[in-house]
Short mmCIF file of C-alpha atoms and ligand atoms in Angstrom, two decimals:
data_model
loop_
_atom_site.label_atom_id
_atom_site.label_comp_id
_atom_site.label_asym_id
_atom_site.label_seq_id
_atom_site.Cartn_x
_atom_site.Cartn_y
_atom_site.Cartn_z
CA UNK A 290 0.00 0.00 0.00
CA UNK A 291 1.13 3.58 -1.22
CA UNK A 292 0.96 6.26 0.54
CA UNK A 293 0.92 9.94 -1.35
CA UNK A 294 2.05 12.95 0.80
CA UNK A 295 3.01 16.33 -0.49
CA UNK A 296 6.83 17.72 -0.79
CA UNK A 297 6.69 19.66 2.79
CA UNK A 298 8.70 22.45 0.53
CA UNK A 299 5.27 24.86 -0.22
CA UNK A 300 6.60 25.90 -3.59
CA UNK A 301 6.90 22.64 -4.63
CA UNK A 302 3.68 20.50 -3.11
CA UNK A 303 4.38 17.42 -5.43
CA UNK A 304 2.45 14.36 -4.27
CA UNK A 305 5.51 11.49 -4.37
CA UNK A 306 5.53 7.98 -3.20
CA UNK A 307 6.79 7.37 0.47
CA UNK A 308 9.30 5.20 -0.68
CA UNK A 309 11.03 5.37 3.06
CA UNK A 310 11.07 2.00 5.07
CA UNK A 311 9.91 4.20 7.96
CA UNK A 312 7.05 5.98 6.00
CA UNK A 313 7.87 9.31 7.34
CA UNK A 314 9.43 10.81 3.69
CA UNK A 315 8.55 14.56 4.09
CA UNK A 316 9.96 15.56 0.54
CA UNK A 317 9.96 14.81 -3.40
CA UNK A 318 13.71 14.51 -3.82
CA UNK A 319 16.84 15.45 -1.82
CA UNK A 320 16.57 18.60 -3.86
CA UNK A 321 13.93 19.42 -1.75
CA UNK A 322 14.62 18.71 1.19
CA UNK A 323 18.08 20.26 1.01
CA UNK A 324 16.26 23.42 0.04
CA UNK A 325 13.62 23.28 3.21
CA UNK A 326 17.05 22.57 6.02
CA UNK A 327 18.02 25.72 3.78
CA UNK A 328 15.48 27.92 4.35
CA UNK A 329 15.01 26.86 8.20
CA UNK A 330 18.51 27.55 8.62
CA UNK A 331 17.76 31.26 7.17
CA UNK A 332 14.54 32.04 9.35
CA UNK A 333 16.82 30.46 12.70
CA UNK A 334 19.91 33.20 11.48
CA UNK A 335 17.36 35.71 10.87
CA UNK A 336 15.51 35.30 14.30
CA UNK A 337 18.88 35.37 16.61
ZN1 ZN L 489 9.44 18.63 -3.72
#
């Protein structure tokens, strides 16, 4: 059984297949999720 989240990354909002043993994939491709731990990382600089 397939599940069919959504990249977490807003601009993208692909539906995928949780290929993950675990289930808990949150985006499309590394590409993604490299680009979200990017943009956190901003918002924590920006906040301190
Ligand atoms: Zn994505």
């Amino acid at each position: 059984m397939h599940r069919l989240p959504r990249c977490e990354t807003t601009e993208c909002g692909t539906a995928f297949a949780d290929t993950s043993r675990t289930g808990r994939q949150r985006y499309c491709s590394l590409r993604c999720a490299n680009r979200d731990a990017v943009r956190r990382h901003r918002a924590r600089a920006t906040l301190t």
